[in-house]
Coordinates of C-alpha atoms in Angstrom, one line a residue:
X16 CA -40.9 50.7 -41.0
X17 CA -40.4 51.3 -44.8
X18 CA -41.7 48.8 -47.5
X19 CA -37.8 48.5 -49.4
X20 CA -36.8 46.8 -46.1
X21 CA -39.0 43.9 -47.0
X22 CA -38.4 41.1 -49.8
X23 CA -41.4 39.4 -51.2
X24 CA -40.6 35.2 -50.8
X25 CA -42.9 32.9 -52.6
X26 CA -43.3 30.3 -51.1
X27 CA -45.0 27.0 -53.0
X28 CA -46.8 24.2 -51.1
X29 CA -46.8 20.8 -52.8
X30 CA -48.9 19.0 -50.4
X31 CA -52.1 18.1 -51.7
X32 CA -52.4 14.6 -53.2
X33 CA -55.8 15.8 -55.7
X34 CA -57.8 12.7 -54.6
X35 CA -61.3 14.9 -56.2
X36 CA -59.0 14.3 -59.5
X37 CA -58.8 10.5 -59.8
X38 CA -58.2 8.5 -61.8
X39 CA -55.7 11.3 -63.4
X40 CA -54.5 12.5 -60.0
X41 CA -52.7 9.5 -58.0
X42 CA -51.3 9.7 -54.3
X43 CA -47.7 9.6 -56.4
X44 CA -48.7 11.5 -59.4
X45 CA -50.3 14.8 -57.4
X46 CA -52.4 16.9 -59.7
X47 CA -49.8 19.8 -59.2
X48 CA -47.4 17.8 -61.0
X49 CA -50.1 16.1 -63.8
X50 CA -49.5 16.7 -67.2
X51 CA -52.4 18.9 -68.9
X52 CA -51.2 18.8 -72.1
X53 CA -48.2 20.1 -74.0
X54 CA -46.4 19.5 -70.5
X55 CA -48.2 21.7 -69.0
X56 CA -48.5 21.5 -64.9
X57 CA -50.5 23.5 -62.6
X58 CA -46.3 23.7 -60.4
X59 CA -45.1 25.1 -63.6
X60 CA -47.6 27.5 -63.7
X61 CA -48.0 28.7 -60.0
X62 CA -43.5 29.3 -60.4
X63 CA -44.4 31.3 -63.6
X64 CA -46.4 33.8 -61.4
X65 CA -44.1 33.7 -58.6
X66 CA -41.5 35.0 -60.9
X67 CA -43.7 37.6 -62.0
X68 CA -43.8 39.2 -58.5
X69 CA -41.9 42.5 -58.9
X70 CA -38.5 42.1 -56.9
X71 CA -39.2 38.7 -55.6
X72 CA -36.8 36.0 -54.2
X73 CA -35.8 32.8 -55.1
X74 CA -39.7 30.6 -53.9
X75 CA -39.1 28.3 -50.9
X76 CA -40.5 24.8 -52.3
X77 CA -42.4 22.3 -49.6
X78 CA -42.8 19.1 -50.5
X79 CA -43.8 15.6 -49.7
X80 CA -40.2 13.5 -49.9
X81 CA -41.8 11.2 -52.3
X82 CA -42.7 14.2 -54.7
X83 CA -38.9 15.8 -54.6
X84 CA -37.7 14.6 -58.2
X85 CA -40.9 16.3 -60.1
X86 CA -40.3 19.3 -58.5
X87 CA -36.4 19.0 -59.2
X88 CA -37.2 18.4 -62.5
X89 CA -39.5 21.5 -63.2
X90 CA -37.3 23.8 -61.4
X91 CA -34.6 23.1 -64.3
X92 CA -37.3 23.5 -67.1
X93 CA -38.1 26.8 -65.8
X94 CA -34.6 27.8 -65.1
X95 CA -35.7 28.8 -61.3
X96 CA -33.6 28.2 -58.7
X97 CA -35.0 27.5 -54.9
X98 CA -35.2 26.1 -51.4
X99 CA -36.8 22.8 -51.7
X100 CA -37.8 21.6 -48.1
X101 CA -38.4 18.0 -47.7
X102 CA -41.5 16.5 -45.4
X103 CA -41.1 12.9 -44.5
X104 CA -45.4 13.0 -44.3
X105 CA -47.8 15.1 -44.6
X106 CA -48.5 17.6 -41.8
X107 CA -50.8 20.3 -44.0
X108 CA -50.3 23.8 -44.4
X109 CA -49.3 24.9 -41.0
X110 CA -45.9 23.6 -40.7
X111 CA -45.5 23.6 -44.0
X112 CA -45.5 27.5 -44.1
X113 CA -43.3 27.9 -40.5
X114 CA -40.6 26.1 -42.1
X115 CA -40.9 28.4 -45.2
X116 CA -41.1 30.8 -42.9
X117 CA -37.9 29.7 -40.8
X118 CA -36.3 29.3 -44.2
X119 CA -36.7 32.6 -45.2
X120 CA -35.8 34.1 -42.0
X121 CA -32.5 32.4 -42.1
X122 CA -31.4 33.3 -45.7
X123 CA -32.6 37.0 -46.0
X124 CA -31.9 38.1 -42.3
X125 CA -31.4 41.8 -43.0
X126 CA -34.3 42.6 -45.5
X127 CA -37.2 41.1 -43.4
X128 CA -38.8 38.7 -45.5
X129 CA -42.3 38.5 -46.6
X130 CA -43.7 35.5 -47.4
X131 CA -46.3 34.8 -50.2
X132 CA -47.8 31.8 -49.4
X133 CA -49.2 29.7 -52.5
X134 CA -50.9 26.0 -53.1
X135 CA -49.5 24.8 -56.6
X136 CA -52.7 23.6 -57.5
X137 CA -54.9 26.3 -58.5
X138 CA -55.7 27.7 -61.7
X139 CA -55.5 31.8 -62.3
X140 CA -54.8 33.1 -65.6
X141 CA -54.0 36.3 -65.5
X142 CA -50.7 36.2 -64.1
X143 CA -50.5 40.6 -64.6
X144 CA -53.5 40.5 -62.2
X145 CA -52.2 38.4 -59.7
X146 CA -48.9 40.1 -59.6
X147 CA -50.4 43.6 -59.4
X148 CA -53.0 42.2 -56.3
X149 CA -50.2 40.6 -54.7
X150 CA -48.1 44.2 -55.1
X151 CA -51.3 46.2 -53.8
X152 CA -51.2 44.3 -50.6
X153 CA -48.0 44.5 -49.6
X154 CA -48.5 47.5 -47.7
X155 CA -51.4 45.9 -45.8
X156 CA -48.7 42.8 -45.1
X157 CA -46.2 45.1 -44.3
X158 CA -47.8 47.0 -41.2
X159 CA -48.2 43.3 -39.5
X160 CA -51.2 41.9 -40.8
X161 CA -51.7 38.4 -42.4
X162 CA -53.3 39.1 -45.7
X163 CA -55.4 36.6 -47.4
X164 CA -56.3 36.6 -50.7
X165 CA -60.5 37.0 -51.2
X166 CA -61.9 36.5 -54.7
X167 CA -65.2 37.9 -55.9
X168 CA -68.1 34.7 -55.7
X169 CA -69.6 34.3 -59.0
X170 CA -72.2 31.6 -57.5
X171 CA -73.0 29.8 -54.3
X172 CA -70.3 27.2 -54.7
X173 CA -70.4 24.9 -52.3
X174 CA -67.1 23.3 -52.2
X175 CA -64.9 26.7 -51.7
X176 CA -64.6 28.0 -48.0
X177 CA -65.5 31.4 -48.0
X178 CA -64.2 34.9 -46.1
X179 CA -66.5 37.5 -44.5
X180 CA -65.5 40.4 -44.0
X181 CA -65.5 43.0 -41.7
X182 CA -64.3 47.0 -41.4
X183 CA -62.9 48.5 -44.7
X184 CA -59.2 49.0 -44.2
X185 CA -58.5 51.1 -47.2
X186 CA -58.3 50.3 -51.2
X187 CA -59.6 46.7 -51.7
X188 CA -58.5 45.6 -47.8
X189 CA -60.8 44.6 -45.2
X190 CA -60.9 43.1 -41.9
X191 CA -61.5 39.8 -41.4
X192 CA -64.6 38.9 -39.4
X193 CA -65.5 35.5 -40.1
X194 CA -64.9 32.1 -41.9
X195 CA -66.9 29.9 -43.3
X196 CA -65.8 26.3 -44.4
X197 CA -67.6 25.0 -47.7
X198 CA -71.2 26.2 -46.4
X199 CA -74.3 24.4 -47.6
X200 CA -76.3 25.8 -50.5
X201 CA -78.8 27.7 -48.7
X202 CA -76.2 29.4 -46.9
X203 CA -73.8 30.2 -49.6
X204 CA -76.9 31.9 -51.4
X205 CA -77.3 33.6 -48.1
X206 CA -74.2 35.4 -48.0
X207 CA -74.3 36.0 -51.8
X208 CA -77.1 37.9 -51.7
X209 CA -75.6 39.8 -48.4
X210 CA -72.4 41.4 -50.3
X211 CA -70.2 41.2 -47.8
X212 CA -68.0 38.0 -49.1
X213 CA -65.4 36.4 -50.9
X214 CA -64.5 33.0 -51.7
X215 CA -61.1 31.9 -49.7
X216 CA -58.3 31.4 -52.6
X217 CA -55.9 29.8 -49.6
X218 CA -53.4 32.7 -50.4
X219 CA -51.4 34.3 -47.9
X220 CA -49.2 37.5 -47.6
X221 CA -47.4 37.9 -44.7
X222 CA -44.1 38.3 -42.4
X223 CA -42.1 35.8 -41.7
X224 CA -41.9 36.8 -38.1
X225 CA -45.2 37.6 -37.9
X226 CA -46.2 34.3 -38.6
X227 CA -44.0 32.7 -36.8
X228 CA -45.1 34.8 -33.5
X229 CA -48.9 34.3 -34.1
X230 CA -48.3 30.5 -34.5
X231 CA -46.2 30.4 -31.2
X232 CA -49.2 32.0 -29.7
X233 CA -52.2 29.6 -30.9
X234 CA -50.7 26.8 -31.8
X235 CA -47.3 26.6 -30.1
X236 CA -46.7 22.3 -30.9
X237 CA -46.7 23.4 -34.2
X238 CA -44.2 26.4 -33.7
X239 CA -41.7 24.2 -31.7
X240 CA -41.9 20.8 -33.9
X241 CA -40.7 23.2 -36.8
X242 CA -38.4 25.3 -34.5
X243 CA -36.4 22.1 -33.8
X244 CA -36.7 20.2 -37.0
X245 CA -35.6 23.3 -38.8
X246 CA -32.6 23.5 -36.1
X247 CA -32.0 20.0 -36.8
X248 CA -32.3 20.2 -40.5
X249 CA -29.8 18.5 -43.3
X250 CA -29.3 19.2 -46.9
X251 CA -28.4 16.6 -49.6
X252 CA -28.2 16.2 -53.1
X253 CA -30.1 19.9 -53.4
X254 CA -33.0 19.1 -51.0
X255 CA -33.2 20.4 -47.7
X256 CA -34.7 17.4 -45.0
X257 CA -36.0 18.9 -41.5
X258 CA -34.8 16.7 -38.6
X259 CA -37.6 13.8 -39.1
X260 CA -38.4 12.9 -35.2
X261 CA -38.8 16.9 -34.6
X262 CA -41.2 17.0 -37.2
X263 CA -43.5 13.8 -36.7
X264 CA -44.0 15.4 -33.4
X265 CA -46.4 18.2 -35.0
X266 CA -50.2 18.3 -34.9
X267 CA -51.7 18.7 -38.9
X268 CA -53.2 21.6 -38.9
X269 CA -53.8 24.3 -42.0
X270 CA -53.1 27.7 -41.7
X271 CA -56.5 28.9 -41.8
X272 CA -57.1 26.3 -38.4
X273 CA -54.1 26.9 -36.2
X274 CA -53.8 30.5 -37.1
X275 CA -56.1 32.6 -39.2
X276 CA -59.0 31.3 -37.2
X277 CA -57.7 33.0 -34.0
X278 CA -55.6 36.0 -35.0
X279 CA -56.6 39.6 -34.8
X280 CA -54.3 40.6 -37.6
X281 CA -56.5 38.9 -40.4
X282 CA -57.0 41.0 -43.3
X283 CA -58.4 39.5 -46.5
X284 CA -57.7 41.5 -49.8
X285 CA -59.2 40.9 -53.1
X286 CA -58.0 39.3 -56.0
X287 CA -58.6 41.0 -59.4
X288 CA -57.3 37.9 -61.1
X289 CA -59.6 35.1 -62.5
X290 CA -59.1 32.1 -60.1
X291 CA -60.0 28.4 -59.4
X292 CA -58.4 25.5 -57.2
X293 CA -58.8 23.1 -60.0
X294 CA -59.8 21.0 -57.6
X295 CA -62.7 18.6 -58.9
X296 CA -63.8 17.7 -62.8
X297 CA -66.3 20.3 -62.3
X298 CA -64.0 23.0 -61.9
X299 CA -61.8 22.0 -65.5
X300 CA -65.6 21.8 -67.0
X301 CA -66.6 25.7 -65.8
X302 CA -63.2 26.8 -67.2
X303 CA -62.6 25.1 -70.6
X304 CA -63.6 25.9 -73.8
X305 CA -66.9 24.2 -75.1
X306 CA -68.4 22.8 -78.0
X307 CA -72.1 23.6 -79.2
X308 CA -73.5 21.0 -77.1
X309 CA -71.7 22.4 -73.8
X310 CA -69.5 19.6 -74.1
X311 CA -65.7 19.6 -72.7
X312 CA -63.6 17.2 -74.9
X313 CA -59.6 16.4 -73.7
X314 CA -57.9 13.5 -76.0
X315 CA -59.5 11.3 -78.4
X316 CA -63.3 11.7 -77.4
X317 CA -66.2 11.3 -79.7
X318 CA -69.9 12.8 -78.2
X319 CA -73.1 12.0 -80.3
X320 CA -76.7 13.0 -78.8
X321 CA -74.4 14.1 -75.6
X322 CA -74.7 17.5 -74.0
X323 CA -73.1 18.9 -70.6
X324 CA -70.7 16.3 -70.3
X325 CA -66.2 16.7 -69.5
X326 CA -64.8 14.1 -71.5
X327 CA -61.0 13.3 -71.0
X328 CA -59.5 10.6 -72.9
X329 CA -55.6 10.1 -71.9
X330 CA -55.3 6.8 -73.6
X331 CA -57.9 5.5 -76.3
X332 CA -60.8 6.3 -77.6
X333 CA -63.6 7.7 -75.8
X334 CA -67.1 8.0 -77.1
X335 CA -70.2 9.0 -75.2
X336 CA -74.2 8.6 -76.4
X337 CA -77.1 9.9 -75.6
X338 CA -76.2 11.1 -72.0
X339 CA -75.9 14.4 -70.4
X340 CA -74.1 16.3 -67.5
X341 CA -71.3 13.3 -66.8
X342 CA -68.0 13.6 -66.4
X343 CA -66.3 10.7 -67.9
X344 CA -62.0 10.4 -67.7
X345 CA -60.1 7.8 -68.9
X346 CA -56.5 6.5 -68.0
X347 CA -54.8 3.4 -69.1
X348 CA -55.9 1.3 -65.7
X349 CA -58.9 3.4 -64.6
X350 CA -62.2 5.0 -66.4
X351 CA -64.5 7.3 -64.0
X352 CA -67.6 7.6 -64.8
X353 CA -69.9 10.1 -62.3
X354 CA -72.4 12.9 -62.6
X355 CA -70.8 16.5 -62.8
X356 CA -72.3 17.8 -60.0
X357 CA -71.0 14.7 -57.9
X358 CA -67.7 15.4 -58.6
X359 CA -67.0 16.4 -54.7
X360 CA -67.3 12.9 -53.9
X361 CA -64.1 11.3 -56.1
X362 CA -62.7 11.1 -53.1
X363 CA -64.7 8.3 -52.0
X364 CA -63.7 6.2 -54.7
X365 CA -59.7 6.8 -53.8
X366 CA -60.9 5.9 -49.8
X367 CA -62.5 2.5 -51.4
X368 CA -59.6 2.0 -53.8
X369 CA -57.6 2.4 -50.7
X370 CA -59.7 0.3 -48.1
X371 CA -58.4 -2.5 -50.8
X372 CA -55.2 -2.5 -51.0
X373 CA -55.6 -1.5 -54.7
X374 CA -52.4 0.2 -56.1
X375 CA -54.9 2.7 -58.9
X376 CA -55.1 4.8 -55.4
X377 CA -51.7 5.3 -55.6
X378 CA -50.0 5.1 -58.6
X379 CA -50.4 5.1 -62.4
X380 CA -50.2 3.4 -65.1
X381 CA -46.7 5.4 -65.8
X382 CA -44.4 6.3 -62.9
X383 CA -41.9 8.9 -63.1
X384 CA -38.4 8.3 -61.2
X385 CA -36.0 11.0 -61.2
X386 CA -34.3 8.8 -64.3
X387 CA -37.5 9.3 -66.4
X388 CA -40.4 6.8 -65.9
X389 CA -41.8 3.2 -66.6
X390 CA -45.2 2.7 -67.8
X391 CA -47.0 -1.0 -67.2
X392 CA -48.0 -2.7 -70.7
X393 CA -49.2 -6.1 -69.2
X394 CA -49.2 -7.7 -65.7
X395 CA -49.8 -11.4 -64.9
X396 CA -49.4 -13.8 -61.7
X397 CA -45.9 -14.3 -62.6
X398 CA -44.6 -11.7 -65.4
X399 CA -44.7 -8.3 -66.3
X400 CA -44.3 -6.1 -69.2
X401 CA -43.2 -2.0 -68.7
X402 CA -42.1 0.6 -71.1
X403 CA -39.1 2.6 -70.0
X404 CA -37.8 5.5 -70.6
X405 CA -34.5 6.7 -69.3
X406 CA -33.4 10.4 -70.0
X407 CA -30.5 11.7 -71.6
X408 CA -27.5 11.5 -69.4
X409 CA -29.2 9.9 -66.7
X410 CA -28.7 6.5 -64.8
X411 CA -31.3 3.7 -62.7
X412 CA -29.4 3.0 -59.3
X413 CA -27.3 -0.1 -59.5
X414 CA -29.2 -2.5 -58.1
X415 CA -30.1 -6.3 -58.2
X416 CA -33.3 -8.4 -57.4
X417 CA -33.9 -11.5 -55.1
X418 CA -37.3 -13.0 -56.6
X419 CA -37.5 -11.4 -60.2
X420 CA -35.1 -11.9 -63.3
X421 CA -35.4 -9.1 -66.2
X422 CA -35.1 -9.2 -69.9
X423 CA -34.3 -5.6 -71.6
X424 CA -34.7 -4.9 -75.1
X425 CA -33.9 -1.4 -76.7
X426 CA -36.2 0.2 -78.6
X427 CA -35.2 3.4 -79.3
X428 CA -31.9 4.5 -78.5
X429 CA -28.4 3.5 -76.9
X430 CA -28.5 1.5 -73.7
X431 CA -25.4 1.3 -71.9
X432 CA -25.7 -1.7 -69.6
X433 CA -23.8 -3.3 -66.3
X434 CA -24.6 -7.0 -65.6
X435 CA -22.7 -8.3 -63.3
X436 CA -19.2 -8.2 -64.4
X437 CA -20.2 -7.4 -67.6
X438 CA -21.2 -4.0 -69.5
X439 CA -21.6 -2.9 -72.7
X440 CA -23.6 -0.6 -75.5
X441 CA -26.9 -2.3 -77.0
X442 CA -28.6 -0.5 -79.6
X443 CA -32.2 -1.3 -81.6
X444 CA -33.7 -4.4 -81.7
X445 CA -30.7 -6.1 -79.2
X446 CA -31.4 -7.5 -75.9
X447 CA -29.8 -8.7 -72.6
X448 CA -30.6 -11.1 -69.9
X449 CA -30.1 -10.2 -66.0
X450 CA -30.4 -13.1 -63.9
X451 CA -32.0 -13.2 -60.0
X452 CA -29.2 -12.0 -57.4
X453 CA -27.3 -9.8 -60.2
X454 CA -26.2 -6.2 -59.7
X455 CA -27.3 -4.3 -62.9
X456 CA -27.7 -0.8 -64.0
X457 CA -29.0 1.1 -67.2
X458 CA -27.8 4.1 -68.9
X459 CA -28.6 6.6 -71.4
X460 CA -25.0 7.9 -72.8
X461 CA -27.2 9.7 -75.8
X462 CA -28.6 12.5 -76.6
X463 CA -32.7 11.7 -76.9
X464 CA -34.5 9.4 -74.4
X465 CA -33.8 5.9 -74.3
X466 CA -36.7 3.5 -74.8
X467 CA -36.2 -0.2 -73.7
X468 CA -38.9 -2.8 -73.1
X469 CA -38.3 -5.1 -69.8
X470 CA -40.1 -8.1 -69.5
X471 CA -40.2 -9.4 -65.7
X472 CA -40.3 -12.8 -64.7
X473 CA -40.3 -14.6 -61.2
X474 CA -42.3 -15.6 -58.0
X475 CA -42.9 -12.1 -56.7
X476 CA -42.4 -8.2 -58.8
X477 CA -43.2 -6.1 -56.6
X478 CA -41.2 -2.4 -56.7
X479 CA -39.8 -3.1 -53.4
X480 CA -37.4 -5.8 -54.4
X481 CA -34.7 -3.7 -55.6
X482 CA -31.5 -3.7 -53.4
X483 CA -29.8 -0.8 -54.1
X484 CA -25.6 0.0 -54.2
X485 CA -25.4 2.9 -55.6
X486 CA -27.3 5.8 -56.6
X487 CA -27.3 9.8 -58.4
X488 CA -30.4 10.3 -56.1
X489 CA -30.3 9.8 -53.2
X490 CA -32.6 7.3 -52.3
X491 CA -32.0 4.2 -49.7
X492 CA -31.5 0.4 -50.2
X493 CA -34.9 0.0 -50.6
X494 CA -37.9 1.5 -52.7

């Protein structure tokens, strides 16, 4: 079959919530969508090398339902348009890519799609490299195998899973003969010293239908929960949602478990291009710049006598003394504090955070909505104090409150403002009252973000007392 018959279809998985990345990374605030500075995102970057795919398509986007509006928003500031599938929950990487892989099938029916599967969360740098990798494999993708991408191990790293590999297949191809999930040290060194590994990027490259066929075969709940809530699928406002009862219905698997575990048609190529999953402090320490001292400094961070350490200061100042080998990041609501090389274990912070009901596991300091976002400034038993800012053009829902009243003043800007049966334009420095029980909305007419501060008042302010009438987004009655 010839290789122009094919299109190459990125396709982007949104699902990971980062919890090795608290406190920066929240269950609502993923690290794929975290600002790294200068507005930087790890999604922004992963569409920047899908477009650099020679004679790509348009990337099929999956994402968590409560993640939609980032990726809406970055799509516009790269100018990229896309399939954005919507999952109700998470369900990992296995359904995830069948129905990418349903998606694809539907809209490029005669030019047999190819899909390049991709986290948004990892870190590669030379975006040349990955392009010409992903190119040299087609062929290898092309003849029916399910190519994943291997990357030359630099050390025994414990955290990555890794690929060993079997008969040469030509060029930089092999096939697969084993995996191994995050070994232990002595193990790791093991297979170092052997030559015959890679580390397991989590990249795929591989037909549609091929997919689709080998998932059918080993893992067939999977195949039909996304066969029917593909079938049963419904698009609004730009987002496509899979029929949600159809898709509940399907195990949570990853790729490399239902499929790539069983399949004969594993191939694992390598990867030329420098590469990391970004998925722990450790790894931002390894690939940033450092000082004399082998310190990492982000933000406002001050080191004296300290050596070894990742230092992130998002918020205030941060100094460190006389230690060594910490990581140490700050937020406005959180500060961790660990050793480097217990970075791994973040996660059982979130899990504690979590056992207690405590919202830092979930959300930040400063929430984006699809409006803009609203930052916390003070919080007490029956008040609290946010920052908002609403972008140009854009609207909140209307909306009222049972148990809270809100008092708006404009910082920077032009509010235009419902309340009840009144509206009207405030400007600097002027204010306005909304009673309990009375439909409100606020507005940005200008052309630069509007800054207001609301002070909340009442017996209970929690985000789901908002009844909503109407809405630009999409969203239901409730929060």
């Amino acid at each position: 079959m010839s290789t122009s018959s094919f299109i190459p279809v990125p396709v982007i998985l949104c699902g990971g919530s980062g919890t090795r990345l608290w406190p920066l990374s929240r269950e609502l605030y993923p690290k794929q969508f975290m600002d790294l500075g200068a507005g930087r995102t790890l999604f922004a970057d992963t569409l920047a090398r899908a477009a650099a795919v020679e004679g790509a398509a348009d990337p099929v986007i999956v994402c968590n339902e409560t993640q939609r509006f980032y990726a809406a928003d970055a799509l516009c500031a790269s100018g990229a348009n896309a399939d954005v599938i919507l999952e109700p929950v998470a369900k990992n990487t296995a359904m995830a890519a069948a129905l990418a892989a349903l998606a694809a099938a539907d809209r490029h029916r005669s030019q047999n799609p190819v899909l390049l599967i991709m986290p948004s969360d990892h870190g590669i740098d030379a975006i040349c490299a990955f392009a010409s990798s992903v190119r040299s494999a087609l062929s290898i993708a092309f003849s029916g195998r399910i190519v994943t991408f291997g990357i030359d191990p630099s050390s025994p790293e414990t955290g990555y899973g890794y690929i060993v590999r079997g008969r040469h297949l030509g060029d930089s191809a092999y096939e697969v003969d084993r995996f191994v999930e995050k070994p232990d040290e002595k193990a790791a060194v093991a297979m170092l010293q052997a030559g015959s590994c890679f580390w397991n990027s989590g990249i795929f490259l591989v037909r549609a239908d091929v997919y689709l066929e080998e998932l059918k075969t080993f893992a067939p709940d999977i195949f039909h929960a996304a066969y029917n809530a593909w079938g049963g699928r419904n698009t609004r406002y730009g987002f496509v949602f899979p029929d949600r009862e159809a898709f509940l219905s399907s195990p949570s698997l990853s790729i490399d478990y239902a499929v790539m575990e069983h399949t004969k048609r594993a191939a694992v190529c390598s990867m030329s291009a420098s590469w990391s999953d970004l998925g722990t402090w450790e790894a931002f320490y390894r690939l940033a710049q450092k000082d004399a001292d082998g310190n990492v400094r982000e933000g406002d961070a001050l080191c004296i006598g300290t050596s070894g350490c990742y230092v992130r200061s998002s918020d205030r100042l941060v100094a460190a003394l006389d230690v060594s080998n910490l990581a140490i990041v700050e937020t406005r609501d959180a500060v961790l504090v660990s050793r480097r090389d217990a970075s791994q274990r973040v996660r059982e912070i979130v899990a504690a955070l979590k056992s207690a009901n405590r919202d830092e596991a979930v959300i930040s300091s400063q929430v984006f909505r699809p409006w803009g976002s609203y930052e916390r400034l003070a919080v007490g038993d029956r008040f609290q104090v946010k920052r908002i800012t609403v972008a140009p053009g854009r609207q909140i829902s209307l909306q009222l409150h049972h148990h809270r009243s809100e008092h708006w003043i404009v910082v920077e800007g032009t509010a235009e403002v419902i309340n009840g049966s009144e509206s009207g334009f405030f400007h600097a420095n002027q204010s306005t009252y909304i009673p309990p029980e009375t439909r409100h909305r606020l507005r940005n007419p200008g052309p630069n973000p509007l800054i207001i501060i609301e002070v909340q008042s009442g017996d209970y302010l929690g985000e789901d007392d908002i009844e909503r009438f109407s809405d630009d987004y999409g969203r239901t009655d409730s929060n």
